[in-house]
């Protein structure tokens, strides 16, 4: 089944404790991205990647890192989480060629930083 | 990518058509209009997309005005399960600075 998976789905942590949220897709998509969603603010893009070893900042990259060493994986790293990073996070992927190229989204990771 | 404007909320009676408008007055010639929806806190789901012709699939219809400055997503027979936030975005389908902006969308409530 074609899908985007994220782990963990729920995480409660404390300020300053490094964490990684994994994202994996099995559709051989070139493009992957991370979003955060906060009440009243819609989906805001954090980072995106057009292909392996190619990453770029989205609208709200501060406090986050990403890497794209393999095509299927795009982990989101919070080196020193802070309470303002408490949010619902979504990973997404899509092709970059063709005329449809809809984004496929993962199920979300709800992060709470105390 | 062009920005979009959507009403923050709408409601619709079950079984009736839901017509969700989107304004994208700065759309450029090769940008497509895409619609997604997000049910509760699940990941957004693709619904439909189009360039300039009207489009229909099993989920919805998309009507794009002739000048392409606005569009309407039509759910022909809305059900309670269609209650969701609907996002209209415009973007190039491939290449370029590919940063789709989802905005806040329209919260559609379908009532019995």
Short mmCIF file of C-alpha atoms in Angstrom, two decimals, chain B residues 37-87:
data_model
loop_
_atom_site.label_atom_id
_atom_site.label_comp_id
_atom_site.label_asym_id
_atom_site.label_seq_id
_atom_site.Cartn_x
_atom_site.Cartn_y
_atom_site.Cartn_z
CA UNK B 37 -9.34 18.44 2.64
CA UNK B 38 -8.44 17.61 6.21
CA UNK B 39 -10.83 15.66 8.38
CA UNK B 40 -10.36 16.41 12.06
CA UNK B 41 -6.61 16.14 12.72
CA UNK B 42 -5.78 13.60 10.03
CA UNK B 43 -3.31 14.32 7.25
CA UNK B 44 -4.77 16.37 4.38
CA UNK B 45 -6.11 14.38 1.47
CA UNK B 46 -6.00 15.33 -2.20
CA UNK B 47 -9.41 15.91 -3.80
CA UNK B 48 -9.00 17.30 -7.30
CA UNK B 49 -6.96 19.67 -9.41
CA UNK B 50 -7.28 21.56 -12.68
CA UNK B 51 -5.64 24.09 -14.97
CA UNK B 52 -8.44 25.83 -16.86
CA UNK B 53 -11.07 23.30 -17.78
CA UNK B 54 -13.69 22.12 -15.37
CA UNK B 55 -12.84 18.81 -13.79
CA UNK B 56 -14.86 16.05 -12.15
CA UNK B 57 -13.89 12.92 -10.32
CA UNK B 58 -15.57 10.54 -7.91
CA UNK B 59 -15.15 12.95 -5.03
CA UNK B 60 -16.01 16.37 -6.41
CA UNK B 61 -16.20 18.81 -9.29
CA UNK B 62 -13.95 21.78 -9.85
CA UNK B 63 -15.20 24.83 -11.72
CA UNK B 64 -12.54 27.35 -12.77
CA UNK B 65 -13.64 30.72 -14.13
CA UNK B 66 -12.59 31.67 -17.62
CA UNK B 67 -10.12 34.28 -16.36
CA UNK B 68 -8.82 31.68 -13.84
CA UNK B 69 -8.95 34.17 -11.01
CA UNK B 70 -11.32 32.07 -8.96
CA UNK B 71 -12.64 28.55 -8.65
CA UNK B 72 -15.35 26.60 -6.87
CA UNK B 73 -15.16 23.12 -5.42
CA UNK B 74 -18.51 21.36 -5.57
CA UNK B 75 -19.45 18.43 -3.40
CA UNK B 76 -22.67 17.43 -5.18
CA UNK B 77 -24.39 15.59 -2.34
CA UNK B 78 -22.69 16.48 0.90
CA UNK B 79 -22.70 13.93 3.71
CA UNK B 80 -21.82 14.28 7.37
CA UNK B 81 -18.46 12.70 6.58
CA UNK B 82 -17.63 15.66 4.34
CA UNK B 83 -17.32 17.87 7.42
CA UNK B 84 -13.69 18.96 7.17
CA UNK B 85 -11.35 21.85 6.44
CA UNK B 86 -10.92 22.39 2.69
CA UNK B 87 -7.75 23.94 1.31
#
